Tab-separated table of C-alpha atoms and ligand atoms in Angstrom:
chain	number	residue	atom	x	y	z
A	648	MET	CA	-10.088	-26.524	12.115
A	649	VAL	CA	-6.957	-27.354	10.214
A	650	LYS	CA	-4.934	-30.018	12.055
A	651	SER	CA	-1.372	-28.929	12.631
A	652	GLU	CA	0.006	-32.460	12.128
A	653	ASN	CA	-1.401	-32.385	8.608
A	654	VAL	CA	0.227	-29.050	7.955
A	655	GLU	CA	3.551	-30.366	9.157
A	656	LYS	CA	3.347	-33.587	7.139
A	657	ALA	CA	2.500	-31.682	3.980
A	658	TYR	CA	5.313	-29.245	4.673
A	659	GLN	CA	7.912	-32.012	4.996
A	660	THR	CA	6.890	-33.422	1.624
A	661	ALA	CA	6.853	-29.976	0.038
A	662	LYS	CA	10.273	-29.234	1.458
A	663	GLU	CA	11.650	-32.351	-0.219
A	664	ARG	CA	9.937	-31.626	-3.531
A	665	TYR	CA	11.448	-28.157	-3.615
A	666	ALA	CA	14.847	-29.455	-2.509
A	667	GLU	CA	14.868	-31.700	-5.586
A	668	LEU	CA	14.892	-28.464	-7.592
A	669	GLY	CA	17.583	-26.952	-5.405
A	670	VAL	CA	15.107	-24.658	-3.627
A	671	ASP	CA	15.457	-24.203	0.126
A	672	THR	CA	12.013	-23.693	1.687
A	673	GLU	CA	13.519	-22.714	5.049
A	674	LYS	CA	15.381	-19.895	3.388
A	675	ALA	CA	12.200	-18.695	1.702
A	676	ILE	CA	10.330	-18.739	5.012
A	677	LYS	CA	13.043	-16.634	6.617
A	678	GLN	CA	13.061	-14.230	3.696
A	679	LEU	CA	9.291	-13.782	3.798
A	680	GLU	CA	9.361	-13.146	7.532
A	681	LYS	CA	11.399	-10.022	6.870
A	682	VAL	CA	8.960	-8.443	4.419
A	683	LYS	CA	6.747	-5.840	6.023
A	684	LEU	CA	3.539	-4.731	4.400
A	685	SER	CA	2.162	-1.264	4.927
A	686	VAL	CA	-1.474	-1.943	5.748
A	687	HIS	CA	-3.745	0.986	4.834
A	688	CYS	CA	-6.019	2.020	7.688
A	689	TRP	CA	-8.650	3.402	5.303
A	690	GLN	CA	-10.067	0.002	4.313
A	691	GLY	CA	-11.564	-0.102	7.807
A	692	ASP	CA	-13.886	2.908	7.518
A	693	ASP	CA	-14.370	3.584	3.794
A	694	LEU	CA	-11.956	6.527	3.975
A	695	ASN	CA	-14.181	8.582	6.261
A	696	GLY	CA	-11.490	9.462	8.777
A	697	PHE	CA	-12.123	11.346	11.998
A	698	VAL	CA	-11.440	14.952	11.073
A	699	ASN	CA	-14.495	15.734	8.967
A	700	PRO	CA	-16.477	12.508	8.611
A	701	GLU	CA	-19.589	14.369	7.417
A	702	GLN	CA	-17.712	15.567	4.351
A	703	GLU	CA	-18.188	13.418	1.240
A	704	LEU	CA	-15.263	11.509	-0.218
A	705	THR	CA	-13.839	13.482	-3.142
A	706	GLY	CA	-10.787	13.378	-5.396
A	707	GLY	CA	-12.304	10.895	-7.815
A	708	ILE	CA	-12.008	7.882	-5.536
A	709	GLY	CA	-15.017	5.982	-4.273
A	710	VAL	CA	-16.074	3.154	-2.021
A	711	SER	CA	-19.149	1.062	-2.721
A	712	GLY	CA	-21.104	-1.145	-0.348
A	713	ASN	CA	-22.537	-0.828	3.128
A	714	TYR	CA	-21.556	-4.017	4.933
A	715	PRO	CA	-22.502	-3.582	8.596
A	716	GLY	CA	-19.995	-2.959	11.344
A	717	ILE	CA	-17.961	-0.088	9.917
A	718	ALA	CA	-15.462	1.460	12.366
A	719	ARG	CA	-16.623	4.936	13.423
A	720	THR	CA	-14.127	5.945	16.081
A	721	PRO	CA	-10.362	5.675	16.593
A	722	ASP	CA	-10.844	2.835	19.082
A	723	GLU	CA	-13.095	0.921	16.739
A	724	LEU	CA	-10.672	1.333	13.858
A	725	THR	CA	-7.619	0.283	15.850
A	726	ASP	CA	-9.536	-2.657	17.348
A	727	ASP	CA	-10.374	-3.805	13.830
A	728	LEU	CA	-6.816	-3.284	12.648
A	729	HIS	CA	-5.560	-5.279	15.601
A	730	GLU	CA	-7.928	-8.093	14.685
A	731	ALA	CA	-6.817	-8.016	11.040
A	732	LEU	CA	-3.110	-7.939	11.929
A	733	SER	CA	-3.577	-10.911	14.243
A	734	LEU	CA	-4.686	-12.948	11.209
A	735	VAL	CA	-1.784	-11.956	8.973
A	736	PRO	CA	1.559	-13.670	9.612
A	737	GLY	CA	4.586	-11.492	10.414
A	738	SER	CA	5.051	-7.959	11.655
A	739	HIS	CA	3.814	-5.058	9.546
A	740	LYS	CA	3.169	-1.322	9.404
A	741	VAL	CA	-0.028	0.680	9.258
A	742	ALA	CA	-0.514	3.629	6.910
A	743	VAL	CA	-2.635	6.590	8.000
A	744	HIS	CA	-3.834	9.795	6.339
A	745	THR	CA	-4.224	13.368	7.632
A	746	LEU	CA	-7.939	12.531	7.818
A	747	TYR	CA	-7.236	10.120	10.654
A	748	ALA	CA	-5.908	12.633	13.160
A	749	VAL	CA	-7.347	12.224	16.644
A	750	THR	CA	-7.969	15.562	18.298
A	751	ASP	CA	-10.622	17.106	20.577
A	752	LYS	CA	-10.318	20.505	18.948
A	753	LYS	CA	-11.833	21.319	15.603
A	754	LYS	CA	-8.776	21.620	13.389
A	755	ASP	CA	-8.410	22.221	9.695
A	756	PHE	CA	-6.113	19.959	7.632
A	757	ASP	CA	-3.312	22.523	7.633
A	758	GLU	CA	-3.352	22.781	11.422
A	759	ILE	CA	-3.112	19.063	12.050
A	760	GLY	CA	0.342	18.225	13.368
A	761	PRO	CA	2.281	15.520	15.205
A	762	GLU	CA	0.389	16.110	18.478
A	763	ASP	CA	-2.807	14.981	16.722
A	764	PHE	CA	-1.284	11.593	15.963
A	765	LYS	CA	-0.199	10.744	19.484
A	766	TYR	CA	-3.121	8.355	19.666
A	767	TRP	CA	-1.720	6.406	16.704
A	768	VAL	CA	1.839	6.436	17.987
A	769	ASP	CA	0.757	5.112	21.378
A	770	TRP	CA	-1.246	2.407	19.670
A	771	ALA	CA	1.590	1.495	17.299
A	772	LYS	CA	3.972	1.197	20.249
A	773	LYS	CA	1.569	-1.158	21.947
A	774	GLU	CA	1.326	-3.244	18.776
A	775	GLY	CA	5.065	-3.058	18.140
A	776	ILE	CA	4.602	-1.784	14.592
A	777	GLY	CA	5.617	1.180	12.430
A	778	LEU	CA	3.432	3.872	10.854
A	779	ASP	CA	3.432	5.375	7.374
A	780	MET	CA	1.864	8.723	6.512
A	781	ASN	CA	-0.224	10.205	3.693
A	782	PRO	CA	-1.191	13.882	3.529
A	783	SER	CA	-4.871	13.998	2.449
A	784	PHE	CA	-5.388	16.183	-0.622
A	785	PHE	CA	-9.097	15.402	-0.997
A	786	SER	CA	-12.367	15.331	0.971
A	787	HIS	CA	-11.947	19.019	1.716
A	788	PRO	CA	-13.562	22.152	0.196
A	789	ASN	CA	-10.136	23.463	-0.788
A	790	LEU	CA	-9.956	20.769	-3.435
A	791	LYS	CA	-11.295	23.459	-5.737
A	792	GLN	CA	-12.226	22.621	-9.335
A	793	ASN	CA	-10.150	19.459	-8.890
A	794	PHE	CA	-6.988	21.345	-8.021
A	795	THR	CA	-4.816	21.463	-4.898
A	796	LEU	CA	-1.056	22.105	-5.137
A	797	ALA	CA	-1.310	22.973	-8.826
A	798	SER	CA	-4.219	25.374	-8.402
A	799	PRO	CA	-3.978	28.690	-10.245
A	800	GLU	CA	-5.083	30.350	-6.994
A	801	LYS	CA	-2.270	31.116	-4.606
A	802	ASP	CA	-4.303	30.864	-1.406
A	803	ILE	CA	-5.446	27.358	-2.375
A	804	ARG	CA	-1.893	26.316	-3.190
A	805	ASP	CA	-0.616	27.808	0.042
A	806	PHE	CA	-3.190	25.931	2.075
A	807	TRP	CA	-2.152	22.610	0.569
A	808	VAL	CA	1.543	23.428	0.902
A	809	ARG	CA	0.935	23.805	4.626
A	810	VAL	CA	-0.842	20.429	4.670
A	811	GLY	CA	2.153	18.884	2.925
A	812	LYS	CA	4.619	20.471	5.344
A	813	GLN	CA	2.623	19.311	8.332
A	814	SER	CA	2.586	15.774	6.953
A	815	ARG	CA	6.382	15.767	6.953
A	816	ALA	CA	6.453	16.756	10.597
A	817	ILE	CA	3.939	14.014	11.378
A	818	SER	CA	5.823	11.375	9.411
A	819	ASN	CA	9.076	12.409	11.074
A	820	TYR	CA	7.398	12.036	14.453
A	821	PHE	CA	6.316	8.492	13.505
A	822	GLY	CA	9.829	7.560	12.463
A	823	LYS	CA	11.435	9.025	15.532
A	824	GLU	CA	9.005	7.576	18.046
A	825	LEU	CA	8.722	4.146	16.483
A	826	GLY	CA	12.341	3.675	15.453
A	827	GLN	CA	11.626	2.860	11.837
A	828	GLN	CA	11.394	4.965	8.718
A	829	SER	CA	7.945	6.288	7.941
A	830	VAL	CA	7.129	6.683	4.262
A	831	ASN	CA	5.153	9.850	3.568
A	832	ASN	CA	3.138	9.266	0.415
A	833	PHE	CA	1.881	12.169	-1.685
A	834	TRP	CA	-0.992	11.715	-4.082
A	835	MET	CA	-2.812	14.747	-5.437
A	836	PRO	CA	-5.936	14.448	-7.602
A	837	ASP	CA	-5.205	17.616	-9.617
A	838	GLY	CA	-6.407	17.587	-13.195
A	839	PHE	CA	-8.957	18.569	-15.828
A	840	LYS	CA	-12.110	16.813	-16.905
A	841	ASP	CA	-11.847	18.167	-20.416
A	842	ASN	CA	-9.015	19.016	-22.750
A	843	PRO	CA	-6.787	21.707	-21.319
A	844	ILE	CA	-5.262	24.543	-23.312
A	845	ASP	CA	-2.188	24.747	-21.104
A	846	LYS	CA	-0.617	21.481	-19.996
A	847	LEU	CA	2.598	23.029	-18.803
A	848	SER	CA	1.672	25.666	-16.221
A	849	PRO	CA	-0.163	23.339	-13.810
A	850	ARG	CA	2.877	21.058	-13.783
A	851	LEU	CA	5.224	23.951	-13.160
A	852	ARG	CA	3.029	25.095	-10.280
A	853	MET	CA	2.983	21.562	-8.893
A	854	ILE	CA	6.781	21.361	-9.016
A	855	ASP	CA	7.111	24.697	-7.203
A	856	ALA	CA	4.644	23.679	-4.516
A	857	LEU	CA	6.304	20.317	-3.949
A	858	ASP	CA	9.733	21.910	-3.829
A	859	GLU	CA	8.425	24.321	-1.228
A	860	ILE	CA	7.092	21.403	0.825
A	861	ILE	CA	10.325	19.411	0.768
A	862	LYS	CA	12.602	22.429	1.111
A	863	ASP	CA	13.195	21.965	4.826
A	864	GLY	CA	16.095	19.545	4.814
A	865	SER	CA	16.308	19.087	8.548
A	866	TYR	CA	14.347	15.828	8.681
A	867	ASP	CA	16.501	12.762	9.031
A	868	GLU	CA	15.826	10.207	6.321
A	869	LYS	CA	16.104	7.523	8.942
A	870	ASN	CA	12.746	8.812	10.176
A	871	THR	CA	10.904	9.938	7.092
A	872	ILE	CA	11.061	10.018	3.325
A	873	GLU	CA	8.572	11.317	0.784
A	874	ALA	CA	7.090	9.200	-1.973
A	875	PHE	CA	5.152	10.516	-4.987
A	876	GLU	CA	2.270	8.658	-6.584
A	877	GLY	CA	1.276	9.237	-10.193
A	878	LYS	CA	-1.887	8.276	-11.959
A	879	LEU	CA	-3.092	7.903	-15.531
A	880	PHE	CA	-6.440	9.518	-14.829
A	881	GLY	CA	-9.123	9.781	-12.184
A	882	THR	CA	-12.893	10.082	-12.278
A	883	GLY	CA	-13.610	13.712	-13.070
A	884	VAL	CA	-10.117	14.344	-14.416
A	885	GLU	CA	-10.196	12.070	-17.447
A	886	SER	CA	-8.425	14.382	-19.877
A	887	TYR	CA	-5.377	15.509	-17.972
A	888	THR	CA	-3.725	14.545	-14.707
A	889	VAL	CA	-1.019	16.890	-13.479
A	890	GLY	CA	0.740	14.150	-11.521
A	891	SER	CA	1.221	11.654	-14.322
A	892	HIS	CA	3.692	8.790	-14.017
A	893	GLU	CA	6.451	10.475	-15.979
A	894	PHE	CA	5.959	13.578	-13.878
A	895	TYR	CA	6.585	11.795	-10.573
A	896	ASP	CA	9.144	9.375	-11.916
A	897	ASN	CA	11.208	12.425	-12.914
A	898	TYR	CA	10.365	14.313	-9.764
A	899	ALA	CA	11.399	11.417	-7.530
A	900	LEU	CA	14.626	10.865	-9.443
A	901	THR	CA	15.704	14.496	-9.451
A	902	ARG	CA	14.797	15.060	-5.788
A	903	ASP	CA	16.158	11.729	-4.568
A	904	LYS	CA	12.787	10.555	-3.272
A	905	LEU	CA	10.642	7.468	-3.702
A	906	TRP	CA	8.345	6.857	-6.639
A	907	THR	CA	5.013	5.284	-5.808
A	908	ILE	CA	3.538	2.803	-8.216
A	909	ASP	CA	-0.128	2.048	-7.613
A	910	ALA	CA	-1.106	-1.091	-9.487
A	911	GLY	CA	-4.448	0.456	-10.433
A	912	HIS	CA	-3.123	3.657	-11.918
A	913	PHE	CA	-2.012	2.445	-15.332
A	914	HIS	CA	-3.683	1.400	-18.527
A	915	PRO	CA	-5.113	-2.065	-17.875
A	916	THR	CA	-2.844	-3.704	-20.441
A	917	GLU	CA	0.333	-2.266	-18.918
A	918	ASP	CA	2.462	-4.578	-16.818
A	919	VAL	CA	3.229	-2.676	-13.639
A	920	SER	CA	6.021	-5.056	-12.708
A	921	ASP	CA	7.969	-3.960	-15.755
A	922	LYS	CA	8.475	-0.486	-14.309
A	923	PHE	CA	10.624	-1.230	-11.262
A	924	THR	CA	13.774	-2.084	-13.192
A	925	ALA	CA	13.237	0.851	-15.529
A	926	PHE	CA	13.358	3.254	-12.582
A	927	LEU	CA	15.794	1.996	-9.979
A	928	PRO	CA	18.965	1.709	-12.123
A	929	PHE	CA	18.817	5.438	-12.856
A	930	GLY	CA	19.614	6.245	-9.277
A	931	GLY	CA	16.098	5.787	-7.974
A	932	LYS	CA	16.291	5.815	-4.210
A	933	GLY	CA	13.478	3.334	-3.895
A	934	LEU	CA	9.889	2.491	-4.571
A	935	MET	CA	6.637	2.560	-2.720
A	936	LEU	CA	3.988	0.219	-4.065
A	937	HIS	CA	0.264	0.506	-3.689
A	938	VAL	CA	-0.851	-3.022	-4.259
A	939	SER	CA	-4.380	-2.829	-5.547
A	940	ARG	CA	-6.637	-4.646	-8.035
A	941	PRO	CA	-8.078	-2.647	-10.864
A	942	VAL	CA	-11.095	-4.343	-12.412
A	943	ARG	CA	-11.438	-2.677	-15.820
A	944	TRP	CA	-10.323	0.614	-14.274
A	945	ASP	CA	-8.796	1.923	-11.020
A	946	SER	CA	-11.580	0.276	-9.053
A	947	ASP	CA	-9.546	-0.502	-5.914
A	948	HIS	CA	-10.868	-4.038	-5.490
A	949	VAL	CA	-9.415	-6.204	-2.747
A	950	VAL	CA	-6.119	-7.706	-3.847
A	951	ILE	CA	-6.261	-11.394	-4.725
A	952	PHE	CA	-3.685	-13.955	-5.746
A	953	ASP	CA	-3.865	-13.199	-9.436
A	954	GLU	CA	-1.425	-12.988	-12.301
A	955	ALA	CA	-0.924	-9.229	-11.957
A	956	LEU	CA	0.074	-9.616	-8.315
A	957	GLN	CA	2.336	-12.568	-9.091
A	958	ARG	CA	4.116	-10.568	-11.770
A	959	ILE	CA	4.792	-7.828	-9.231
A	960	THR	CA	6.158	-10.134	-6.568
A	961	ARG	CA	8.196	-12.170	-9.051
A	962	SER	CA	9.945	-9.058	-10.242
A	963	LEU	CA	10.647	-7.913	-6.681
A	964	VAL	CA	12.079	-11.283	-5.732
A	965	ARG	CA	13.910	-12.272	-8.910
A	966	ASP	CA	15.482	-8.867	-9.403
A	967	ASN	CA	16.333	-8.564	-5.736
A	968	LEU	CA	14.363	-5.369	-5.197
A	969	LEU	CA	12.775	-6.087	-1.846
A	970	ASP	CA	15.266	-3.950	0.055
A	971	LYS	CA	14.448	-0.928	-2.077
A	972	THR	CA	10.697	-1.385	-2.085
A	973	ASN	CA	8.011	-0.519	0.431
A	974	ILE	CA	4.984	-2.675	-0.211
A	975	GLY	CA	1.786	-0.899	0.711
A	976	LEU	CA	-1.799	-1.982	0.202
A	977	ASP	CA	-4.402	0.331	-1.290
A	978	PHE	CA	-7.932	-0.922	-1.851
A	979	PHE	CA	-11.345	-0.298	-0.374
A	980	ASP	CA	-14.364	-2.537	-0.537
A	981	ALA	CA	-17.406	-2.080	1.682
A	982	THR	CA	-19.453	-4.961	0.269
A	983	ILE	CA	-17.670	-7.488	2.497
A	984	ASN	CA	-16.478	-7.566	6.076
A	985	ARG	CA	-13.807	-4.866	6.094
A	986	ILE	CA	-11.443	-6.886	8.265
A	987	SER	CA	-11.664	-9.778	5.854
A	988	ALA	CA	-10.719	-7.375	3.054
A	989	TRP	CA	-7.480	-6.538	4.834
A	990	VAL	CA	-6.760	-10.171	5.597
A	991	VAL	CA	-7.433	-11.415	2.073
A	992	GLY	CA	-5.337	-8.677	0.471
A	993	ALA	CA	-2.410	-8.960	2.862
A	994	ARG	CA	-2.298	-12.747	2.811
A	995	ALA	CA	-2.572	-12.828	-0.978
A	996	THR	CA	0.391	-10.466	-1.245
A	997	GLN	CA	2.459	-12.603	1.099
A	998	LYS	CA	1.500	-15.789	-0.723
A	999	ALA	CA	2.562	-14.286	-4.011
A	1000	LEU	CA	5.887	-13.240	-2.481
A	1001	LEU	CA	6.425	-16.715	-1.112
A	1002	GLN	CA	5.603	-18.410	-4.384
A	1003	ALA	CA	8.095	-16.139	-6.129
A	1004	MET	CA	10.751	-17.048	-3.555
A	1005	LEU	CA	10.165	-20.768	-4.051
A	1006	ALA	CA	11.885	-21.023	-7.397
A	1007	PRO	CA	15.355	-22.016	-8.620
A	1008	ILE	CA	15.989	-18.420	-9.585
A	1009	GLU	CA	19.738	-18.615	-10.182
A	1010	ASP	CA	19.292	-21.716	-12.269
A	1011	LEU	CA	16.645	-20.033	-14.378
A	1012	LYS	CA	18.770	-16.927	-14.829
A	1013	GLU	CA	21.585	-19.150	-16.010
A	1014	ALA	CA	19.285	-20.873	-18.501
A	1015	GLU	CA	18.093	-17.522	-19.808
A	1016	LEU	CA	21.642	-16.281	-20.178
A	1017	HIS	CA	22.368	-19.224	-22.441
A	1018	PHE	CA	19.201	-18.816	-24.468
A	1019	ASP	CA	17.657	-21.948	-23.012
A	1020	PHE	CA	14.147	-20.588	-23.279
A	1021	THR	CA	12.773	-24.118	-23.410
A	1022	LYS	CA	13.907	-24.762	-19.849
A	1023	ARG	CA	12.735	-21.334	-18.700
A	1024	LEU	CA	9.208	-21.959	-19.952
A	1025	ALA	CA	9.008	-25.599	-18.872
A	1026	VAL	CA	10.261	-25.013	-15.339
A	1027	THR	CA	8.260	-21.847	-14.613
A	1028	GLU	CA	5.142	-23.593	-15.851
A	1029	GLU	CA	5.690	-26.689	-13.682
A	1030	LEU	CA	6.470	-24.503	-10.677
A	1031	LYS	CA	2.945	-23.187	-10.737
A	1032	SER	CA	1.626	-26.493	-9.460
A	1033	TYR	CA	4.407	-27.152	-6.974
A	1034	PRO	CA	3.119	-27.420	-3.379
A	1035	PHE	CA	3.813	-23.859	-2.329
A	1036	GLY	CA	0.523	-23.807	-0.386
A	1037	ALA	CA	2.014	-26.334	2.039
A	1038	VAL	CA	4.912	-23.953	2.706
A	1039	TRP	CA	2.483	-21.079	3.149
A	1040	ASP	CA	0.482	-23.088	5.703
A	1041	GLU	CA	3.671	-23.891	7.583
A	1042	PHE	CA	4.570	-20.202	7.532
A	1043	CYS	CA	1.201	-19.345	9.091
A	1044	LEU	CA	1.565	-22.075	11.692
A	1045	ARG	CA	5.036	-20.898	12.726
A	1046	ASN	CA	3.791	-17.339	12.975
A	1047	ASN	CA	0.854	-18.334	15.149
A	1048	VAL	CA	-1.856	-17.233	12.793
A	1049	PRO	CA	-4.743	-19.376	11.566
A	1050	VAL	CA	-4.043	-21.769	8.704
A	1051	GLY	CA	-6.271	-21.980	5.627
A	1052	THR	CA	-9.828	-20.770	6.052
A	1053	ASP	CA	-9.617	-20.901	9.847
A	1054	TRP	CA	-9.118	-17.151	10.002
A	1055	LEU	CA	-12.614	-16.653	8.633
A	1056	ASN	CA	-14.092	-18.298	11.726
A	1057	GLU	CA	-12.310	-15.715	13.837
A	1058	VAL	CA	-13.642	-12.858	11.728
A	1059	ARG	CA	-17.146	-14.340	11.995
A	1060	GLN	CA	-16.834	-14.436	15.781
A	1061	TYR	CA	-15.484	-10.901	15.880
A	1062	GLU	CA	-18.203	-9.471	13.671
A	1063	LYS	CA	-20.848	-11.147	15.784
A	1064	ASN	CA	-19.405	-9.993	19.095
A	1065	VAL	CA	-18.003	-6.614	18.112
A	1066	GLN	CA	-18.752	-5.188	14.665
A	1067	PHE	CA	-22.460	-6.067	14.361
A	1068	LYS	CA	-23.129	-4.631	17.806
A	1069	ARG	CA	-22.069	-1.204	16.557
A	1070	ASN	CA	-25.181	-0.574	14.490
B	91	RNT	C1	-5.854	7.380	-5.303
B	91	RNT	C2	-4.567	6.889	-4.786
B	91	RNT	C3	-4.310	7.114	-3.320
B	91	RNT	C4	-5.504	6.796	-2.458
B	91	RNT	C5	-5.212	6.739	-0.979
B	91	RNT	C6	-6.430	6.880	-0.165
B	91	RNT	O1	-6.119	6.984	-6.587
B	91	RNT	O2	-4.410	5.542	-5.101
B	91	RNT	O3	-3.210	6.388	-2.938
B	91	RNT	O4	-6.107	5.606	-2.808
B	91	RNT	O5	-4.238	7.609	-0.624
B	92	ZN	ZN1	-2.740	4.528	-4.249
């Protein structure tokens, strides 16, 4: 067990070290407290959901591993989420998918509406958190030849348009009931495995379908807003993806919606963090992020405190973009305890935010403005070994969550008493 006096002693020293640089650790702690993460429910059950769990996962995304203790029911999943959230400092949101509706009746995706998410709303109220939504455009037989909203077949398109419309009603219900905006994230796997002849028509069909979905302007943006997630390619659609980045960047801008940037959806050498400031100044309403870790490809590994993540959080903090950005997590790993996956990814994201906040940002901007690149490099390099971990520990302590590796003991207890008993 970490001793709290040690945490406090280390924090006092860290506070002074940062103060020498003109950095206020108390201010950073307060700033971090305000940042909500949108924690994806699907890490808890390998994206099976409750609507058609027998159906295989499609859409070119995949989960590997079979660590025991997977959540199989709504109660098991929310119990596990509760456990994970209790180990992550601060107050957050949970993101669900159409697949996670809780209903006694057999309902198809396009029939699932707000009433089928009452379970989640009641739970979220109990937890005091918000909910985000995602219409599911996969794991369903109407994902036909890898097409949904851009399908050449009208009945397939119409089906998915209804799913999209329903998701808006559900997201609006979340926002209204929980008193905070629910982001409704659209990702469609549509595309071709091999070289297409016609690259234009599928995109035109996609635009029409999306416009049809968002046509009803009666939803209050206080409650819900749509976000659109592009992708370079997916497994099975290597040659052409209808919803590319440029496609959704332009769609979001022209429709006054959010653009979703998933850290795994770009070429591995691209710097995702460089995109935020190339979008927002053009009138971009805001961003949704899917923080993920692509290992060689869009592999959806658990997020860790790595350079790619630090670049993302530095840009958000230094360029003052936190107010315009919804930070969601999107990864799935079944080779480890699924609760620990959530905890590692969420805590890593918060740590990276905190480290970015603990910097003499104005001073560095000033140096840059006067071409003092020597100072910029020297200071940012030294900052890397400043005692930010001591501030992080203090943040955990103040938020009543375990410090250091102590959270792992709790997960071990929980898996022994709860998760391993499920099998
Ligand atoms: C897929 C997208 C999408 C999904 C989730 C389940 O490549 O990243 O966001 O991972 O909606
Ligand atoms: Zn994503």
